Amino acid sequence: MTINRRILLASLALLPALRARSVLAQAAVLPSWNDGPTKASIVDFVARVTTQGGPDFVPVEQRIATFDNDGTLWVEQPMYVQFAFALDRVKAMAPLHPEWKDKQPFKAVLEGDIKALAESGEHGLVEIMMVTHAGMTTAEFEKIVTDWLATARDARFKRPYTELVYQPMLELLAYLRANGFKTFIVSGGGVEFMRPWTQRVYGVPPEQVIGSSIKTKFQMLAGAPTLFRLPEVNFIDDKSGKPIGINEAIGRRPIAAFGNSDGDLEMLQWTTLGAGGVRFGLLVHHTDAEREYAYDRQSHVGRLDVALDLAPVNGWTVVDMKRDWKRIFAFD
Amino acid sequence: MTINRRILLASLALLPALRARSVLAQAAVLPSWNDGPTKASIVDFVARVTTQGGPDFVPVEQRIATFDNDGTLWVEQPMYVQFAFALDRVKAMAPLHPEWKDKQPFKAVLEGDIKALAESGEHGLVEIMMVTHAGMTTAEFEKIVTDWLATARDARFKRPYTELVYQPMLELLAYLRANGFKTFIVSGGGVEFMRPWTQRVYGVPPEQVIGSSIKTKFQMLAGAPTLFRLPEVNFIDDKSGKPIGINEAIGRRPIAAFGNSDGDLEMLQWTTLGAGGVRFGLLVHHTDAEREYAYDRQSHVGRLDVALDLAPVNGWTVVDMKRDWKRIFAFD
């Protein structure tokens, strides 16, 4: 092979400019993260798997990263956003169901009786979820979710829920994608509750969202195909359901996984243990009652207990929100 | 805005060259397809949805195309390849199961007694599928499939099954991807039977393969996470299961779908009807007994009957393999 000397020299002349650009890029990485071991562990992992010729290099098509949603990408306190949606739907649907005035758990919802609602137990909660999530086509449900999100406001922050997403995690999603990762959401939440807005809010397209689901039925109605949502659980994408869902939908193991609760434990195990190569697991620990919420082992929503103990054993990074995040929300 | 006149003129000077390149590209498109209305319908559809500013333009992220596998991308006669795999597995596993010598449907498989095998009915077939597809980890099953495909040969063509893929369809997959489409496989076949080789053979990554599945169980074994395959059906991705599977895994409607049998009818309906915008449906009609096989309404494998009648009603393109395909296989 002949090397054209002029081209070679011209290329070499470009090097300082390229190096300067790289330093600039480094400084601009994850701006809402404070410098320290947490941020360094992320940047180090990404550098290792993307360094061509390095010992830990991972080809682009294997750079799969999975993110939990509730408590990892957006707020999950004082209740899951999807449950707030369900309660609002019960109120909106009540005029068509006069019998709910005297029937639990609906009576409790309509009267705002939290105690009676809690007493209705899991059975009551499932009934509320089914009546509000089934009985319409997938297209109708998408519109209901979209319309609700456009008007609903969180009680504490007085903002649309889609603004209660963590700015440092948005930067992390974008940073991984800029480094060739395909980012997936793997959430216990309903897949059809998330898909209408994940592209706009997280930059994650519908086909990269995995979640819990109810069964659907295909029907041709007046020449038009529809999928009708049935009041029957299809899949619960939580705990050991997460690796199962990942295997079903992606078909290969992620090399990085991000969660915040014991519901993400098995996803982090599946991602990081016994698979060879460099892997990355991260848990968001909610430690900032002032700017967001502080909770872990005793919380009913997003309990972080076993996974927190296993983090140091397995080499998982634990984000201390108060210490590691310069800001929590874009509006901070 | 000031227009730099020199740049403008320089750009205009390039136009004839660009036009010449476009004519060249046109001629190079789908080289294994004979010119005629079938090929023209494909090229016309792609031109319409990719013409920026045109009335039928579709943004890249919505260019989803779904392909059936058996009989659409590779040979499905005289039996599904996956069933040939299952029969071979019964033979390979037989030494560990001496009782199979006297037990149907295994006795029939070991003795090559097609009549007795057929008499074992659906129950017998399910038993054969479960015993050969469950009872191991997902990683072990992937290795079994990969090893089998490396050595197994089709009886008629004396070739590995992965060479019995239709060259015109490979070109079609690549052509759509070159035009910004994301190509998915949506098959009645087992998703974990396809994923080990779809990237290499079709250029379709595991996360874009949707198929039938059995249930799996997550277990930590000696510190390593495993998914164990259970002898229980999870999902059948055929007929009305196809739109259901598409909705679960992709979460939006394709704008183009490709199949070859009544098992693809609902996928084509879901893709092309009542959704607005320009849509494309195509059925591969097996009409070439000499180069491949000829079958449709009476076939037990890949029956094409109702969908064939509905094709003209719904404006679906029907490929006449004998007439439309210059060659069937790459080795032709």
Coordinates of N, CA, C and O in Angstrom, one line a residue, chain B residues 114-254:
Chain B
I114 N -44.1 -42.0 9.5 CA -44.8 -40.7 9.3 C -46.3 -40.9 9.6 O -46.9 -40.0 10.2
K115 N -46.8 -42.1 9.2 CA -48.3 -42.3 9.4 C -48.6 -42.3 10.9 O -49.5 -41.6 11.3
A116 N -47.8 -43.0 11.7 CA -48.1 -43.1 13.1 C -47.8 -41.7 13.8 O -48.5 -41.3 14.7
L117 N -46.9 -41.0 13.2 CA -46.6 -39.6 13.8 C -47.8 -38.7 13.5 O -48.2 -38.0 14.4
A118 N -48.4 -38.8 12.3 CA -49.5 -38.0 12.0 C -50.7 -38.4 12.9 O -51.5 -37.5 13.4
E119 N -50.8 -39.7 13.2 CA -51.9 -40.2 14.0 C -51.8 -39.7 15.5 O -52.8 -39.6 16.2
S120 N -50.6 -39.3 15.9 CA -50.4 -38.8 17.3 C -51.1 -37.4 17.4 O -51.2 -36.9 18.6
G121 N -51.4 -36.8 16.3 CA -52.2 -35.6 16.3 C -51.5 -34.4 17.0 O -50.2 -34.4 17.1
E122 N -52.2 -33.3 17.2 CA -51.7 -32.1 17.8 C -51.0 -32.4 19.1 O -50.0 -31.8 19.5
H123 N -51.6 -33.3 19.9 CA -51.1 -33.6 21.2 C -49.7 -34.2 21.1 O -48.8 -33.8 21.8
G124 N -49.5 -35.1 20.1 CA -48.2 -35.7 19.9 C -47.2 -34.6 19.5 O -46.0 -34.6 19.9
L125 N -47.6 -33.7 18.6 CA -46.7 -32.7 18.1 C -46.2 -31.8 19.2 O -45.0 -31.5 19.3
V126 N -47.2 -31.4 20.0 CA -46.8 -30.5 21.2 C -45.8 -31.2 22.1 O -44.9 -30.6 22.6
E127 N -46.1 -32.5 22.3 CA -45.2 -33.3 23.2 C -43.7 -33.3 22.6 O -42.8 -33.1 23.3
I128 N -43.6 -33.5 21.3 CA -42.3 -33.5 20.6 C -41.7 -32.1 20.8 O -40.5 -32.0 21.1
M129 N -42.5 -31.1 20.5 CA -41.9 -29.7 20.6 C -41.4 -29.4 22.0 O -40.3 -28.9 22.2
M130 N -42.2 -29.7 23.0 CA -41.9 -29.4 24.4 C -40.6 -30.1 24.9 O -39.7 -29.6 25.5
V131 N -40.6 -31.4 24.6 CA -39.4 -32.2 25.1 C -38.1 -31.8 24.4 O -37.0 -31.9 25.0
T132 N -38.2 -31.2 23.2 CA -37.0 -30.8 22.5 C -36.7 -29.4 22.7 O -35.5 -28.9 22.4
H133 N -37.6 -28.6 23.1 CA -37.4 -27.1 23.2 C -37.3 -26.6 24.7 O -36.9 -25.5 24.9
A134 N -37.8 -27.5 25.7 CA -37.7 -27.0 27.1 C -36.8 -27.9 27.8 O -36.3 -28.9 27.3
G135 N -36.5 -27.5 29.1 CA -35.7 -28.4 30.0 C -34.2 -28.0 29.9 O -33.4 -28.8 30.3
M136 N -33.9 -26.8 29.4 CA -32.5 -26.3 29.4 C -32.6 -24.8 29.6 O -33.6 -24.2 29.5
T137 N -31.4 -24.2 29.8 CA -31.3 -22.8 29.9 C -31.4 -22.2 28.5 O -31.2 -22.8 27.5
T138 N -31.7 -20.9 28.4 CA -31.8 -20.2 27.1 C -30.4 -20.2 26.4 O -30.3 -20.3 25.2
A139 N -29.3 -20.1 27.2 CA -28.0 -20.2 26.6 C -27.7 -21.5 26.0 O -27.1 -21.7 24.9
E140 N -28.1 -22.6 26.7 CA -27.9 -24.0 26.2 C -28.7 -24.2 24.9 O -28.3 -24.8 24.0
F141 N -30.0 -23.7 24.9 CA -30.8 -23.8 23.7 C -30.2 -23.1 22.5 O -30.2 -23.7 21.4
E142 N -29.7 -21.9 22.7 CA -29.1 -21.2 21.7 C -27.9 -22.0 21.0 O -27.8 -22.1 19.8
K143 N -27.1 -22.7 21.9 CA -26.0 -23.5 21.4 C -26.5 -24.7 20.6 O -26.0 -25.0 19.6
I144 N -27.6 -25.3 21.1 CA -28.1 -26.5 20.4 C -28.6 -26.1 19.0 O -28.3 -26.8 18.1
V145 N -29.3 -25.0 18.9 CA -29.8 -24.5 17.6 C -28.7 -24.2 16.7 O -28.6 -24.6 15.5
T146 N -27.7 -23.5 17.2 CA -26.5 -23.1 16.4 C -25.8 -24.3 15.9 O -25.4 -24.4 14.7
D147 N -25.5 -25.3 16.7 CA -24.8 -26.5 16.3 C -25.6 -27.3 15.3 O -25.0 -27.8 14.3
W148 N -26.9 -27.4 15.5 CA -27.7 -28.1 14.6 C -27.7 -27.5 13.2 O -27.5 -28.2 12.2
L149 N -27.9 -26.2 13.1 CA -27.9 -25.5 11.8 C -26.6 -25.6 11.1 O -26.6 -25.6 9.9
A150 N -25.5 -25.7 11.8 CA -24.2 -25.8 11.2 C -24.0 -27.1 10.4 O -23.3 -27.2 9.5
T151 N -24.8 -28.2 10.9 CA -24.6 -29.5 10.3 C -25.8 -30.0 9.5 O -25.6 -30.8 8.6
A152 N -27.0 -29.6 9.9 CA -28.2 -30.2 9.2 C -28.3 -29.8 7.8 O -27.8 -28.7 7.4
R153 N -28.8 -30.7 6.9 CA -29.0 -30.4 5.5 C -30.4 -30.7 5.1 O -30.9 -31.7 5.5
D154 N -30.9 -29.9 4.2 CA -32.2 -30.1 3.6 C -32.1 -31.3 2.7 O -31.2 -31.5 1.9
A155 N -33.1 -32.2 2.7 CA -33.1 -33.5 1.9 C -33.1 -33.2 0.4 O -32.3 -33.9 -0.3
R156 N -33.8 -32.3 0.0 CA -33.9 -32.0 -1.5 C -32.8 -31.2 -2.0 O -32.2 -31.6 -3.0
F157 N -32.4 -30.1 -1.4 CA -31.4 -29.2 -1.9 C -30.0 -29.5 -1.4 O -29.1 -29.0 -1.9
K158 N -29.9 -30.4 -0.4 CA -28.6 -30.8 0.1 C -27.8 -29.6 0.6 O -26.6 -29.5 0.3
R159 N -28.4 -28.7 1.2 CA -27.8 -27.5 1.6 C -28.2 -27.2 3.1 O -29.3 -27.6 3.5
P160 N -27.4 -26.4 3.8 CA -27.8 -25.9 5.1 C -29.1 -25.1 5.0 O -29.3 -24.4 3.9
Y161 N -30.0 -25.2 5.9 CA -31.3 -24.5 5.8 C -31.1 -23.0 5.7 O -31.9 -22.3 5.0
T162 N -30.0 -22.4 6.3 CA -29.8 -21.0 6.2 C -29.4 -20.6 4.8 O -29.3 -19.4 4.5
E163 N -29.2 -21.5 3.9 CA -29.0 -21.1 2.5 C -30.3 -21.2 1.7 O -30.3 -20.8 0.5
L164 N -31.3 -21.8 2.3 CA -32.6 -21.9 1.6 C -33.5 -20.7 1.9 O -34.7 -20.7 2.2
V165 N -32.8 -19.5 1.9 CA -33.5 -18.2 2.0 C -33.7 -17.6 0.7 O -32.8 -17.8 -0.2
Y166 N -34.8 -16.9 0.5 CA -35.1 -16.4 -0.9 C -34.3 -15.1 -1.2 O -34.4 -14.1 -0.5
Q167 N -33.4 -15.2 -2.2 CA -32.6 -14.1 -2.6 C -33.4 -12.8 -2.9 O -33.0 -11.7 -2.4
P168 N -34.5 -12.9 -3.5 CA -35.3 -11.7 -3.8 C -35.8 -11.0 -2.5 O -35.8 -9.8 -2.4
M169 N -36.0 -11.8 -1.5 CA -36.5 -11.3 -0.2 C -35.3 -10.7 0.6 O -35.5 -9.7 1.3
L170 N -34.2 -11.3 0.5 CA -33.0 -10.7 1.1 C -32.7 -9.3 0.5 O -32.4 -8.3 1.2
E171 N -32.9 -9.2 -0.8 CA -32.7 -7.9 -1.5 C -33.8 -6.9 -1.0 O -33.5 -5.7 -0.8
L172 N -35.0 -7.4 -0.8 CA -36.1 -6.5 -0.4 C -35.8 -6.0 1.0 O -36.0 -4.8 1.3
L173 N -35.4 -6.9 1.9 CA -35.0 -6.4 3.3 C -34.0 -5.3 3.2 O -34.1 -4.3 3.9
A174 N -32.9 -5.6 2.4 CA -31.9 -4.6 2.4 C -32.3 -3.3 1.7 O -31.9 -2.2 2.1
Y175 N -33.2 -3.4 0.7 CA -33.7 -2.2 0.0 C -34.5 -1.4 0.9 O -34.4 -0.1 1.0
L176 N -35.4 -2.0 1.7 CA -36.2 -1.3 2.7 C -35.3 -0.6 3.7 O -35.5 0.6 4.1
R177 N -34.3 -1.3 4.3 CA -33.4 -0.7 5.3 C -32.7 0.5 4.7 O -32.5 1.5 5.3
A178 N -32.3 0.3 3.4 CA -31.5 1.4 2.7 C -32.4 2.7 2.6 O -31.9 3.8 2.5
N179 N -33.7 2.4 2.7 CA -34.7 3.5 2.6 C -35.3 3.9 3.9 O -36.4 4.5 4.0
G180 N -34.5 3.6 5.0 CA -34.9 4.1 6.3 C -35.9 3.2 7.1 O -36.3 3.6 8.2
F181 N -36.2 2.1 6.5 CA -37.1 1.2 7.3 C -36.4 0.4 8.3 O -35.2 0.0 8.2
K182 N -37.1 0.1 9.4 CA -36.7 -0.8 10.4 C -37.4 -2.2 10.1 O -38.7 -2.2 10.1
T183 N -36.7 -3.2 9.8 CA -37.3 -4.5 9.4 C -37.4 -5.4 10.6 O -36.4 -5.7 11.3
F184 N -38.6 -6.0 10.8 CA -38.9 -6.9 11.9 C -39.3 -8.3 11.3 O -39.9 -8.3 10.2
I185 N -39.0 -9.3 12.0 CA -39.5 -10.6 11.6 C -40.7 -10.9 12.6 O -40.5 -10.7 13.8
V186 N -41.8 -11.3 12.1 CA -43.0 -11.7 12.9 C -43.4 -13.0 12.5 O -44.1 -13.2 11.5
S187 N -43.0 -14.1 13.2 CA -43.1 -15.4 12.8 C -43.9 -16.3 13.8 O -43.8 -16.1 15.0
G188 N -44.6 -17.3 13.2 CA -45.2 -18.3 14.1 C -44.1 -19.2 14.7 O -44.4 -19.9 15.7
G189 N -42.9 -19.2 14.2 CA -41.8 -20.0 14.7 C -41.3 -19.5 16.0 O -41.7 -18.4 16.4
G190 N -40.6 -20.3 16.7 CA -40.1 -20.0 18.0 C -39.1 -18.9 17.9 O -38.1 -18.9 17.1
V191 N -39.2 -17.9 18.8 CA -38.4 -16.7 18.7 C -36.9 -17.1 19.0 O -36.0 -16.5 18.4
E192 N -36.7 -18.0 20.0 CA -35.4 -18.4 20.3 C -34.8 -19.4 19.3 O -33.6 -19.7 19.4
F193 N -35.6 -19.9 18.4 CA -35.1 -20.7 17.4 C -34.5 -19.8 16.2 O -33.6 -20.2 15.5
M194 N -35.0 -18.6 16.1 CA -34.6 -17.7 15.0 C -33.5 -16.8 15.4 O -32.6 -16.5 14.6
R195 N -33.5 -16.3 16.6 CA -32.6 -15.2 17.0 C -31.1 -15.6 16.9 O -30.3 -14.7 16.6
P196 N -30.7 -16.8 17.0 CA -29.3 -17.1 16.9 C -28.7 -16.8 15.5 O -27.5 -16.7 15.4
W197 N -29.5 -16.7 14.5 CA -29.0 -16.6 13.1 C -29.6 -15.5 12.3 O -29.2 -15.2 11.1
T198 N -30.6 -14.8 12.8 CA -31.3 -13.8 11.9 C -30.4 -12.6 11.6 O -30.6 -12.0 10.5
Q199 N -29.5 -12.2 12.5 CA -28.7 -11.1 12.1 C -27.7 -11.5 11.0 O -27.6 -10.7 10.0
R200 N -27.1 -12.6 11.1 CA -26.2 -13.1 10.1 C -26.9 -13.3 8.7 O -26.3 -13.0 7.7
V201 N -28.0 -14.0 8.7 CA -28.7 -14.4 7.5 C -29.6 -13.3 6.9 O -29.6 -13.1 5.7
Y202 N -30.3 -12.6 7.7 CA -31.2 -11.6 7.2 C -30.8 -10.1 7.5 O -31.5 -9.2 7.1
G203 N -29.8 -10.0 8.4 CA -29.5 -8.6 8.8 C -30.5 -8.0 9.8 O -30.6 -6.8 10.0
V204 N -31.2 -8.9 10.5 CA -32.2 -8.5 11.4 C -31.7 -8.9 12.9 O -31.6 -10.1 13.1
P205 N -31.5 -7.9 13.7 CA -31.0 -8.2 15.1 C -32.0 -8.8 16.0 O -33.2 -8.7 15.7
P206 N -31.6 -9.5 17.0 CA -32.5 -10.3 17.9 C -33.7 -9.5 18.4 O -34.8 -10.0 18.5
E207 N -33.4 -8.2 18.7 CA -34.5 -7.4 19.3 C -35.5 -7.0 18.3 O -36.5 -6.4 18.6
Q208 N -35.3 -7.3 17.0 CA -36.4 -7.1 16.0 C -37.0 -8.4 15.5 O -37.5 -8.5 14.4
V209 N -36.9 -9.4 16.3 CA -37.5 -10.7 16.0 C -38.6 -11.0 17.0 O -38.4 -11.0 18.2
I210 N -39.8 -11.2 16.4 CA -41.0 -11.5 17.3 C -41.4 -12.9 16.8 O -41.5 -13.2 15.7
G211 N -41.7 -13.8 17.8 CA -42.1 -15.1 17.5 C -42.9 -15.8 18.6 O -43.2 -15.2 19.6
S212 N -43.2 -17.1 18.4 CA -43.8 -17.8 19.5 C -42.8 -18.1 20.6 O -41.6 -18.1 20.3
S213 N -43.3 -18.4 21.8 CA -42.4 -18.6 22.9 C -43.0 -19.5 23.9 O -44.2 -19.7 24.0
I214 N -42.1 -20.2 24.7 CA -42.5 -20.9 25.9 C -42.1 -20.1 27.1 O -41.3 -19.1 27.0
K215 N -42.6 -20.5 28.2 CA -42.3 -19.7 29.4 C -40.9 -20.0 29.9 O -40.4 -21.0 29.6
T216 N -40.3 -19.0 30.6 CA -39.0 -19.2 31.2 C -39.1 -18.8 32.7 O -40.0 -18.1 33.1
K217 N -38.1 -19.4 33.4 CA -38.0 -19.1 34.8 C -36.7 -18.6 35.2 O -35.7 -19.2 34.8
F218 N -36.6 -17.5 35.9 CA -35.3 -16.9 36.3 C -34.8 -17.5 37.6 O -35.6 -17.7 38.5
Q219 N -33.6 -17.9 37.6 CA -33.0 -18.6 38.7 C -31.5 -18.1 38.9 O -30.8 -18.0 37.9
M220 N -31.1 -17.9 40.1 CA -29.7 -17.6 40.4 C -29.1 -19.0 40.8 O -29.5 -19.6 41.8
L221 N -28.2 -19.5 40.0 CA -27.6 -20.8 40.2 C -26.1 -20.6 40.4 O -25.4 -20.1 39.5
A222 N -25.6 -20.9 41.7 CA -24.2 -20.7 42.0 C -23.7 -19.3 41.7 O -22.7 -19.1 41.1
G223 N -24.6 -18.3 42.0 CA -24.2 -16.9 41.7 C -24.4 -16.4 40.3 O -24.1 -15.3 40.0
A224 N -24.8 -17.3 39.4 CA -25.0 -16.9 38.0 C -26.5 -16.9 37.7 O -27.2 -17.9 38.0
P225 N -26.9 -15.8 37.0 CA -28.4 -15.8 36.7 C -28.6 -16.7 35.4 O -27.8 -16.7 34.5
T226 N -29.7 -17.4 35.4 CA -30.1 -18.2 34.3 C -31.6 -18.1 34.0 O -32.4 -17.8 34.9
L227 N -31.9 -18.3 32.8 CA -33.4 -18.4 32.4 C -33.5 -19.8 31.9 O -32.9 -20.3 31.0
F228 N -34.4 -20.5 32.6 CA -34.7 -21.9 32.3 C -35.9 -22.1 31.5 O -37.0 -21.5 31.9
R229 N -35.9 -22.9 30.5 CA -37.0 -23.0 29.5 C -38.0 -24.0 30.0 O -37.6 -25.2 30.2
L230 N -39.2 -23.6 30.3 CA -40.3 -24.5 30.8 C -41.2 -25.1 29.7 O -41.4 -24.4 28.7
P231 N -41.7 -26.3 29.9 CA -42.5 -26.9 28.9 C -44.0 -26.4 28.9 O -44.9 -27.1 29.1
E232 N -44.1 -25.1 28.8 CA -45.4 -24.5 28.8 C -45.5 -23.3 27.8 O -44.6 -22.5 27.8
V233 N -46.5 -23.3 27.0 CA -46.6 -22.3 25.9 C -46.8 -20.9 26.6 O -47.6 -20.8 27.5
N234 N -46.1 -19.9 26.1 CA -46.2 -18.6 26.6 C -47.1 -17.8 25.6 O -48.0 -17.1 26.0
F235 N -46.7 -17.9 24.3 CA -47.4 -17.1 23.3 C -47.3 -17.7 21.9 O -46.2 -18.2 21.6
I236 N -48.4 -17.7 21.2 CA -48.4 -18.3 19.8 C -48.5 -17.1 18.9 O -49.6 -16.5 18.8
D237 N -47.5 -16.8 18.1 CA -47.4 -15.6 17.3 C -47.9 -16.0 15.9 O -47.1 -15.9 14.9
D238 N -49.1 -16.4 15.8 CA -49.7 -16.8 14.5 C -51.1 -16.3 14.4 O -51.8 -16.0 15.4
K239 N -51.6 -16.0 13.1 CA -53.0 -15.5 12.9 C -53.2 -14.2 13.7 O -52.4 -13.3 13.6
S240 N -54.3 -14.2 14.5 CA -54.5 -13.0 15.3 C -53.4 -12.7 16.3 O -53.4 -11.6 16.9
G241 N -52.6 -13.7 16.6 CA -51.5 -13.5 17.5 C -50.5 -12.5 16.9 O -49.7 -11.9 17.6
K242 N -50.4 -12.4 15.6 CA -49.4 -11.5 14.9 C -49.7 -10.1 15.2 O -48.8 -9.4 15.7
P243 N -50.9 -9.5 15.0 CA -51.1 -8.1 15.4 C -50.9 -7.9 16.9 O -50.4 -6.9 17.4
I244 N -51.3 -8.9 17.7 CA -51.1 -8.8 19.2 C -49.7 -8.8 19.5 O -49.2 -7.9 20.3
G245 N -48.9 -9.7 18.9 CA -47.4 -9.7 19.1 C -46.8 -8.4 18.7 O -45.9 -7.9 19.3
I246 N -47.2 -7.9 17.5 CA -46.7 -6.6 17.0 C -46.9 -5.5 18.0 O -46.1 -4.7 18.3
N247 N -48.2 -5.5 18.5 CA -48.5 -4.4 19.4 C -47.7 -4.5 20.7 O -47.3 -3.5 21.2
E248 N -47.5 -5.7 21.2 CA -46.8 -5.9 22.4 C -45.3 -5.5 22.2 O -44.7 -4.9 23.1
A249 N -44.7 -5.9 21.1 CA -43.3 -5.8 21.0 C -42.9 -4.5 20.3 O -41.8 -4.0 20.6
I250 N -43.7 -4.0 19.4 CA -43.3 -2.8 18.6 C -44.1 -1.6 19.1 O -43.5 -0.5 19.3
G251 N -45.3 -1.8 19.4 CA -46.1 -0.7 20.0 C -46.6 0.3 19.0 O -47.1 1.4 19.3
R252 N -46.4 0.1 17.7 CA -47.0 0.9 16.7 C -47.3 0.0 15.5 O -46.7 -1.0 15.3
R253 N -48.2 0.5 14.6 CA -48.5 -0.3 13.5 C -47.5 -0.2 12.4 O -47.1 0.9 12.0
P254 N -47.1 -1.3 11.8 CA -46.2 -1.3 10.6 C -46.9 -0.5 9.5 O -48.1 -0.4 9.4

